[in-house]
mmCIF file of C-alpha atoms and ligand atoms in Angstrom:
data_model
loop_
_atom_site.group_PDB
_atom_site.id
_atom_site.type_symbol
_atom_site.label_atom_id
_atom_site.label_comp_id
_atom_site.label_asym_id
_atom_site.label_seq_id
_atom_site.Cartn_x
_atom_site.Cartn_y
_atom_site.Cartn_z
ATOM 1 C CA MET A 1 -0.419 0.229 -0.042
ATOM 2 C CA ARG A 2 2.636 2.468 1.031
ATOM 3 C CA SER A 3 5.241 1.805 -2.174
ATOM 4 C CA THR A 4 1.681 2.095 -4.126
ATOM 5 C CA ARG A 5 0.711 5.141 -2.929
ATOM 6 C CA ARG A 6 4.744 6.567 -3.108
ATOM 7 C CA PHE A 7 4.706 5.186 -7.134
ATOM 8 C CA ALA A 8 1.496 7.135 -7.828
ATOM 9 C CA ALA A 9 2.766 10.324 -6.282
ATOM 10 C CA PHE A 10 5.526 10.203 -8.545
ATOM 11 C CA ALA A 11 4.039 8.782 -11.535
ATOM 12 C CA ALA A 12 1.448 12.098 -10.743
ATOM 13 C CA LEU A 13 4.665 14.228 -10.060
ATOM 14 C CA GLY A 14 5.176 12.657 -14.113
ATOM 15 C CA LEU A 15 2.506 13.410 -15.472
ATOM 16 C CA THR A 16 2.164 17.125 -13.391
ATOM 17 C CA LEU A 17 4.997 17.949 -15.317
ATOM 18 C CA ALA A 18 4.042 16.525 -19.103
ATOM 19 C CA ALA A 19 1.268 18.969 -18.202
ATOM 20 C CA CYS A 20 3.627 21.913 -17.985
ATOM 21 C CA SER A 21 5.653 21.497 -20.276
ATOM 22 C CA SER A 22 3.162 20.902 -22.720
ATOM 23 C CA GLU A 23 -0.256 21.878 -22.017
ATOM 24 C CA ALA A 24 -0.943 23.711 -17.861
ATOM 25 C CA GLY A 25 -4.115 23.180 -18.441
ATOM 26 C CA SER A 26 -4.093 19.512 -18.003
ATOM 27 C CA GLN A 27 -2.523 19.941 -14.765
ATOM 28 C CA ALA A 28 -4.949 22.391 -13.328
ATOM 29 C CA ALA A 29 -7.840 20.113 -14.233
ATOM 30 C CA ASP A 30 -6.350 17.821 -12.360
ATOM 31 C CA GLN A 31 -5.454 19.580 -9.604
ATOM 32 C CA ALA A 32 -8.641 20.992 -8.937
ATOM 33 C CA GLU A 33 -10.936 18.138 -9.060
ATOM 34 C CA SER A 34 -12.179 18.282 -5.896
ATOM 35 C CA THR A 35 -13.396 14.514 -4.425
ATOM 36 C CA ALA A 36 -15.405 16.942 -1.921
ATOM 37 C CA GLU A 37 -18.833 15.919 -2.130
ATOM 38 C CA VAL A 38 -20.992 18.617 -1.426
ATOM 39 C CA GLN A 39 -23.461 18.458 1.039
ATOM 40 C CA GLU A 40 -27.822 19.049 -0.063
ATOM 41 C CA ASP A 41 -29.557 18.543 2.441
ATOM 42 C CA VAL A 42 -27.717 19.636 5.759
ATOM 43 C CA SER A 43 -29.373 21.951 8.350
ATOM 44 C CA PHE A 44 -27.512 24.038 10.765
ATOM 45 C CA GLU A 45 -28.592 26.091 13.999
ATOM 46 C CA PRO A 46 -30.451 29.887 12.600
ATOM 47 C CA GLY A 47 -28.057 32.206 13.654
ATOM 48 C CA THR A 48 -24.472 30.476 13.293
ATOM 49 C CA THR A 49 -22.163 30.873 11.123
ATOM 50 C CA MET A 50 -22.639 27.910 9.393
ATOM 51 C CA ALA A 51 -25.955 28.952 8.606
ATOM 52 C CA GLU A 52 -25.138 31.699 7.492
ATOM 53 C CA LEU A 53 -22.711 30.670 4.621
ATOM 54 C CA ASN A 54 -25.309 28.056 3.933
ATOM 55 C CA GLU A 55 -27.683 30.347 3.612
ATOM 56 C CA ALA A 56 -25.869 31.659 1.364
ATOM 57 C CA GLY A 57 -25.120 29.436 -0.458
ATOM 58 C CA SER A 58 -21.050 31.628 -1.195
ATOM 59 C CA ILE A 59 -17.922 31.727 1.162
ATOM 60 C CA THR A 60 -15.073 33.641 1.110
ATOM 61 C CA ILE A 61 -12.424 32.342 1.968
ATOM 62 C CA GLY A 62 -8.263 33.762 2.111
ATOM 63 C CA THR A 63 -5.519 31.563 0.897
ATOM 64 C CA LYS A 64 -1.834 32.010 -0.521
ATOM 65 C CA TYR A 65 -1.792 32.611 -4.947
ATOM 66 C CA ASP A 66 2.142 32.501 -4.676
ATOM 67 C CA GLN A 67 3.309 28.713 -3.297
ATOM 68 C CA PRO A 68 3.423 26.251 -5.839
ATOM 69 C CA GLY A 69 1.513 22.414 -3.868
ATOM 70 C CA PHE A 70 -0.541 24.916 -0.534
ATOM 71 C CA GLY A 71 -1.774 27.699 -3.165
ATOM 72 C CA LEU A 72 -1.089 29.266 -5.945
ATOM 73 C CA LEU A 73 -3.233 31.259 -8.822
ATOM 74 C CA ASN A 74 -3.851 29.100 -11.965
ATOM 75 C CA PRO A 75 -3.734 32.034 -14.627
ATOM 76 C CA GLN A 76 -6.297 29.804 -16.531
ATOM 77 C CA SER A 77 -9.496 29.155 -14.043
ATOM 78 C CA GLY A 78 -8.417 31.669 -12.284
ATOM 79 C CA ASP A 79 -8.707 29.801 -9.139
ATOM 80 C CA PRO A 80 -5.792 28.824 -6.710
ATOM 81 C CA GLU A 81 -4.507 25.194 -6.253
ATOM 82 C CA GLY A 82 -3.132 22.870 -3.674
ATOM 83 C CA PHE A 83 -3.498 21.523 -0.200
ATOM 84 C CA ASP A 84 -5.134 24.396 1.773
ATOM 85 C CA VAL A 85 -7.454 25.028 -1.419
ATOM 86 C CA GLU A 86 -8.527 21.653 -1.390
ATOM 87 C CA ILE A 87 -9.071 21.750 2.150
ATOM 88 C CA ALA A 88 -11.333 24.807 1.797
ATOM 89 C CA LYS A 89 -13.090 23.018 -0.281
ATOM 90 C CA ILE A 90 -13.759 20.846 1.775
ATOM 91 C CA VAL A 91 -15.327 22.201 4.369
ATOM 92 C CA ALA A 92 -17.459 24.672 2.083
ATOM 93 C CA ALA A 93 -18.904 21.231 0.848
ATOM 94 C CA GLU A 94 -20.307 20.788 4.331
ATOM 95 C CA LEU A 95 -21.392 23.827 4.459
ATOM 96 C CA GLY A 96 -23.105 22.867 1.308
ATOM 97 C CA ILE A 97 -21.332 25.471 -0.792
ATOM 98 C CA ALA A 98 -19.924 23.721 -4.360
ATOM 99 C CA GLU A 99 -16.509 25.224 -5.559
ATOM 100 C CA GLY A 100 -17.146 27.484 -7.438
ATOM 101 C CA ASP A 101 -19.653 29.455 -4.733
ATOM 102 C CA ILE A 102 -16.062 30.097 -3.165
ATOM 103 C CA SER A 103 -15.186 33.679 -4.031
ATOM 104 C CA TRP A 104 -11.443 33.078 -3.048
ATOM 105 C CA THR A 105 -9.327 36.222 -2.073
ATOM 106 C CA GLU A 106 -5.107 36.295 -1.766
ATOM 107 C CA THR A 107 -4.559 36.690 1.745
ATOM 108 C CA VAL A 108 -0.636 37.675 2.285
ATOM 109 C CA SER A 109 1.160 36.592 5.281
ATOM 110 C CA ALA A 110 0.521 40.082 6.935
ATOM 111 C CA ASN A 111 -2.979 40.661 6.009
ATOM 112 C CA ARG A 112 -4.334 37.490 6.996
ATOM 113 C CA GLU A 113 -5.555 38.957 10.752
ATOM 114 C CA PRO A 114 -6.503 41.754 9.474
ATOM 115 C CA PHE A 115 -9.122 40.569 6.749
ATOM 116 C CA ILE A 116 -10.470 38.323 9.300
ATOM 117 C CA GLN A 117 -11.135 40.699 11.700
ATOM 118 C CA ASN A 118 -12.688 43.426 8.681
ATOM 119 C CA GLY A 119 -14.700 40.205 7.753
ATOM 120 C CA GLN A 120 -13.100 40.502 4.141
ATOM 121 C CA VAL A 121 -13.080 37.117 4.725
ATOM 122 C CA ASP A 122 -14.846 33.843 6.401
ATOM 123 C CA MET A 123 -11.897 31.983 6.557
ATOM 124 C CA VAL A 124 -8.290 32.306 5.986
ATOM 125 C CA VAL A 125 -6.988 28.566 4.706
ATOM 126 C CA ALA A 126 -2.821 29.532 3.464
ATOM 127 C CA THR A 127 -0.309 28.113 6.135
ATOM 128 C CA TYR A 128 -1.363 29.442 9.007
ATOM 129 C CA THR A 129 1.055 28.824 11.775
ATOM 130 C CA ILE A 130 -1.587 28.335 14.760
ATOM 131 C CA ASN A 131 0.838 30.248 17.966
ATOM 132 C CA ASP A 132 -0.739 32.142 20.865
ATOM 133 C CA ALA A 133 0.212 36.226 19.739
ATOM 134 C CA ARG A 134 -2.228 35.790 16.588
ATOM 135 C CA LYS A 135 -5.159 33.673 19.103
ATOM 136 C CA GLN A 136 -5.505 36.540 21.121
ATOM 137 C CA VAL A 137 -7.201 38.099 17.381
ATOM 138 C CA VAL A 138 -8.593 35.516 15.851
ATOM 139 C CA ASP A 139 -9.317 31.922 16.422
ATOM 140 C CA PHE A 140 -7.824 28.695 14.282
ATOM 141 C CA ALA A 141 -9.356 25.121 13.762
ATOM 142 C CA GLY A 142 -6.577 22.270 13.475
ATOM 143 C CA PRO A 143 -4.031 21.989 13.774
ATOM 144 C CA TYR A 144 -4.857 19.707 9.164
ATOM 145 C CA TYR A 145 -0.346 19.662 9.266
ATOM 146 C CA VAL A 146 2.195 20.362 11.060
ATOM 147 C CA ALA A 147 5.796 22.255 9.200
ATOM 148 C CA GLY A 148 8.454 23.703 10.267
ATOM 149 C CA GLN A 149 11.047 26.289 9.333
ATOM 150 C CA ASP A 150 13.679 24.990 6.883
ATOM 151 C CA ILE A 151 16.230 27.275 5.078
ATOM 152 C CA MET A 152 16.659 27.753 0.978
ATOM 153 C CA VAL A 153 19.567 28.387 -0.429
ATOM 154 C CA ALA A 154 21.831 28.320 -3.760
ATOM 155 C CA THR A 155 21.963 25.285 -5.401
ATOM 156 C CA GLY A 156 25.381 23.334 -4.213
ATOM 157 C CA ASN A 157 24.916 25.504 -0.556
ATOM 158 C CA PRO A 158 27.749 27.507 -1.180
ATOM 159 C CA GLU A 159 27.624 29.522 2.109
ATOM 160 C CA GLY A 160 27.743 26.083 3.824
ATOM 161 C CA ILE A 161 24.624 27.069 5.588
ATOM 162 C CA GLN A 162 23.241 23.485 7.501
ATOM 163 C CA GLY A 163 20.941 25.668 10.093
ATOM 164 C CA PRO A 164 19.713 29.320 11.154
ATOM 165 C CA GLU A 165 23.392 29.425 13.344
ATOM 166 C CA ASP A 166 25.189 29.554 9.795
ATOM 167 C CA LEU A 167 23.388 32.639 8.608
ATOM 168 C CA ALA A 168 25.237 35.005 11.097
ATOM 169 C CA GLY A 169 26.841 37.976 8.466
ATOM 170 C CA LYS A 170 24.503 36.996 5.634
ATOM 171 C CA THR A 171 21.487 38.052 4.181
ATOM 172 C CA VAL A 172 18.533 36.031 3.905
ATOM 173 C CA CYS A 173 14.484 36.601 2.695
ATOM 174 C CA SER A 174 11.771 35.432 4.301
ATOM 175 C CA VAL A 175 7.910 37.482 4.500
ATOM 176 C CA GLU A 176 6.780 39.936 6.766
ATOM 177 C CA GLY A 177 4.318 39.042 9.296
ATOM 178 C CA SER A 178 5.081 35.464 9.210
ATOM 179 C CA THR A 179 6.450 33.152 12.078
ATOM 180 C CA PRO A 180 9.883 32.336 10.572
ATOM 181 C CA ALA A 181 11.185 36.829 9.903
ATOM 182 C CA GLN A 182 9.892 36.925 13.678
ATOM 183 C CA ASN A 183 12.402 33.708 14.596
ATOM 184 C CA ILE A 184 14.737 34.958 12.812
ATOM 185 C CA ARG A 185 14.315 38.722 14.594
ATOM 186 C CA ASP A 186 14.169 37.419 17.904
ATOM 187 C CA ASN A 187 16.687 35.107 18.173
ATOM 188 C CA PHE A 188 19.396 35.052 15.002
ATOM 189 C CA PRO A 189 19.364 39.168 15.268
ATOM 190 C CA GLU A 190 23.197 38.662 13.222
ATOM 191 C CA ALA A 191 21.003 37.250 9.898
ATOM 192 C CA GLN A 192 20.582 40.427 7.806
ATOM 193 C CA LEU A 193 16.964 40.290 7.552
ATOM 194 C CA VAL A 194 15.201 41.773 3.639
ATOM 195 C CA THR A 195 10.992 41.017 4.139
ATOM 196 C CA TYR A 196 8.346 41.030 1.230
ATOM 197 C CA ASP A 197 5.338 40.611 0.885
ATOM 198 C CA VAL A 198 5.283 37.020 -0.700
ATOM 199 C CA TYR A 199 7.896 34.107 -0.609
ATOM 200 C CA SER A 200 7.903 34.138 -4.758
ATOM 201 C CA LYS A 201 9.856 37.733 -5.160
ATOM 202 C CA CYS A 202 12.174 35.809 -2.325
ATOM 203 C CA ALA A 203 12.924 32.968 -4.813
ATOM 204 C CA ASP A 204 13.792 35.565 -7.164
ATOM 205 C CA ASP A 205 16.355 37.204 -4.910
ATOM 206 C CA LEU A 206 17.895 34.290 -4.801
ATOM 207 C CA ALA A 207 18.273 33.373 -8.191
ATOM 208 C CA ASN A 208 19.633 36.673 -8.419
ATOM 209 C CA GLY A 209 22.336 36.177 -6.271
ATOM 210 C CA ASN A 210 20.761 39.091 -3.742
ATOM 211 C CA VAL A 211 20.228 37.304 -0.805
ATOM 212 C CA GLN A 212 22.216 33.856 -0.130
ATOM 213 C CA ALA A 213 19.345 32.298 1.883
ATOM 214 C CA VAL A 214 15.325 31.983 2.188
ATOM 215 C CA THR A 215 13.494 31.252 5.478
ATOM 216 C CA THR A 216 9.742 29.881 5.913
ATOM 217 C CA ASP A 217 8.358 26.890 6.313
ATOM 218 C CA ASN A 218 9.623 23.280 4.431
ATOM 219 C CA VAL A 219 7.234 22.660 2.994
ATOM 220 C CA ILE A 220 6.941 26.021 1.456
ATOM 221 C CA LEU A 221 10.256 25.702 0.519
ATOM 222 C CA THR A 222 9.948 22.466 -1.609
ATOM 223 C CA GLY A 223 7.404 23.940 -4.105
ATOM 224 C CA LEU A 224 9.468 26.903 -5.062
ATOM 225 C CA VAL A 225 12.792 24.300 -5.182
ATOM 226 C CA ALA A 226 10.425 22.737 -7.726
ATOM 227 C CA GLY A 227 9.559 25.812 -9.150
ATOM 228 C CA ASN A 228 13.964 26.097 -9.992
ATOM 229 C CA PRO A 229 15.535 22.628 -9.413
ATOM 230 C CA GLU A 230 18.361 23.843 -10.737
ATOM 231 C CA GLY A 231 18.841 26.687 -8.955
ATOM 232 C CA PHE A 232 17.395 26.301 -5.127
ATOM 233 C CA GLU A 233 17.815 23.596 -2.711
ATOM 234 C CA LEU A 234 16.811 23.051 0.686
ATOM 235 C CA VAL A 235 18.887 22.175 3.616
ATOM 236 C CA GLY A 236 16.459 19.595 4.743
ATOM 237 C CA ASN A 237 16.946 20.750 8.592
ATOM 238 C CA PRO A 238 13.479 22.166 10.128
ATOM 239 C CA PHE A 239 13.907 24.248 13.548
ATOM 240 C CA THR A 240 10.767 25.149 14.374
ATOM 241 C CA GLU A 241 7.272 23.091 14.557
ATOM 242 C CA GLU A 242 4.496 25.091 12.477
ATOM 243 C CA PRO A 243 1.590 23.834 13.048
ATOM 244 C CA TYR A 244 -1.739 24.977 10.645
ATOM 245 C CA GLY A 245 -5.403 26.179 11.412
ATOM 246 C CA ILE A 246 -8.144 27.675 9.751
ATOM 247 C CA GLY A 247 -8.132 31.506 10.952
ATOM 248 C CA LEU A 248 -11.612 32.479 11.703
ATOM 249 C CA GLU A 249 -13.181 35.525 13.484
ATOM 250 C CA LEU A 250 -12.215 35.446 17.215
ATOM 251 C CA GLY A 251 -15.253 33.989 19.583
ATOM 252 C CA ASP A 252 -17.188 32.191 16.496
ATOM 253 C CA THR A 253 -17.065 28.858 19.527
ATOM 254 C CA GLU A 254 -19.688 27.522 17.060
ATOM 255 C CA PHE A 255 -17.666 27.967 14.115
ATOM 256 C CA ARG A 256 -14.745 26.393 15.170
ATOM 257 C CA ASP A 257 -16.267 23.348 16.528
ATOM 258 C CA PHE A 258 -17.681 22.797 13.407
ATOM 259 C CA ILE A 259 -14.646 22.960 11.257
ATOM 260 C CA ASN A 260 -12.877 20.901 13.492
ATOM 261 C CA ASP A 261 -15.688 18.244 13.215
ATOM 262 C CA VAL A 262 -15.171 18.398 8.859
ATOM 263 C CA LEU A 263 -11.700 18.050 9.834
ATOM 264 C CA GLU A 264 -11.146 15.672 11.585
ATOM 265 C CA GLU A 265 -13.572 13.348 9.734
ATOM 266 C CA SER A 266 -11.858 13.854 6.250
ATOM 267 C CA PHE A 267 -8.879 12.524 8.377
ATOM 268 C CA GLU A 268 -10.630 9.636 8.725
ATOM 269 C CA ASP A 269 -12.171 9.009 5.790
ATOM 270 C CA GLY A 270 -9.370 9.608 3.046
ATOM 271 C CA ARG A 271 -10.427 13.163 2.364
ATOM 272 C CA TRP A 272 -7.669 14.740 3.042
ATOM 273 C CA ALA A 273 -4.929 12.040 2.397
ATOM 274 C CA ASP A 274 -6.537 12.072 -1.225
ATOM 275 C CA ALA A 275 -6.576 15.986 -0.640
ATOM 276 C CA TRP A 276 -2.628 15.372 0.036
ATOM 277 C CA ASP A 277 -2.059 12.986 -2.454
ATOM 278 C CA ARG A 278 -3.608 15.714 -5.657
ATOM 279 C CA THR A 279 -1.416 18.379 -4.252
ATOM 280 C CA ALA A 280 1.469 18.843 -2.005
ATOM 281 C CA GLY A 281 1.739 15.439 -2.423
ATOM 282 C CA ARG A 282 2.995 14.969 -5.722
ATOM 283 C CA ILE A 283 5.392 18.021 -5.295
ATOM 284 C CA THR A 284 7.061 16.425 -1.807
ATOM 285 C CA GLY A 285 7.239 13.290 -3.702
ATOM 286 C CA GLU A 286 5.614 11.851 -0.064
ATOM 287 C CA GLU A 287 3.081 10.256 0.734
ATOM 288 C CA ALA A 288 -0.150 12.076 3.136
ATOM 289 C CA PRO A 289 1.287 11.333 6.377
ATOM 290 C CA GLU A 290 -0.128 10.477 9.676
ATOM 291 C CA PRO A 291 -2.474 13.800 10.318
ATOM 292 C CA PRO A 292 -2.087 15.834 13.454
ATOM 293 C CA ALA A 293 -4.526 16.191 16.603
ATOM 294 C CA VAL A 294 -6.801 18.292 16.257
ATOM 295 C CA ASP A 295 -6.270 21.229 18.803
ATOM 296 C CA ARG A 296 -9.144 22.541 20.778
ATOM 297 C CA TYR A 297 -8.141 24.686 23.033
HETATM 298 N N1 LIG B 301 3.552 29.623 8.544
HETATM 299 C C1 LIG B 301 4.055 30.584 8.973
HETATM 300 C C2 LIG B 301 3.624 31.335 9.112
HETATM 301 O O1 LIG B 301 2.292 31.388 8.859
HETATM 302 C C3 LIG B 301 4.842 31.254 7.108
HETATM 303 C C4 LIG B 301 4.682 30.662 6.156
HETATM 304 C C5 LIG B 301 3.942 31.905 5.889
HETATM 305 O O2 LIG B 301 4.366 33.034 6.053
HETATM 306 O O3 LIG B 301 2.477 31.660 5.341
HETATM 307 O O4 LIG B 301 3.290 33.101 8.996
#
């Protein structure tokens, strides 16, 4: 079973690469094909967020647009694709909302909390680490995945960077409003941190030699390496835990409980692993890990 799934992931990667070079559209169609079955006959307690969204028949969801494997905009369809996107579709389907009725909004790292607080989005699924500082202003369902901060360098690792201590005196790029940037500021102040709003700009800087390293979650970096395998490599030595949660309005306990229930069901019935296999798993070449335990804090 394990080797079959691993083979399937590699086979799918081959197909994906073929699709990229010949016909980008077919990759899109395949990845975006959600297996989440939309609940036609659900009813929710009146006055809850679930009832409101179900009644409206639509939901606004924030995700990333430049992170291959998790949230990447497909310019042809105009919709994002990736593991976060598939997790969001599973939640929407359980609210009785089809993927065509999801309104996607790009949330970069720094605007996730404000977008939730202003009501610009109903929820955020965007490689979003659950932590105490963020819990002051938003609530989190999950986690549904646990990543770890890592470092990406130029191929051949010319600076010999093995971990964050080796960043002293080096230029390292990350994103404003992210936990990896904060970790560098707080714990590795001798590194020269350069920040942008999105990680694709860090990748451009590394490709151009403007910075010596990029730091963020390992799975995000893996997606960037897949986009430039000749230029980049992952150090592969994660040094934090980044539990990914679904962000929602602070205090909406019913909605949080509902999303936690949906996540747990998707862990059990295989929808979560299937979503992984069709998205991030193709890039990492690894089968879905054991899902984490949901934290109903
Ligand atoms: N997971 C980290 C965070 O939420 C880094 C990834 C990101 O910036 O989205 O800050």
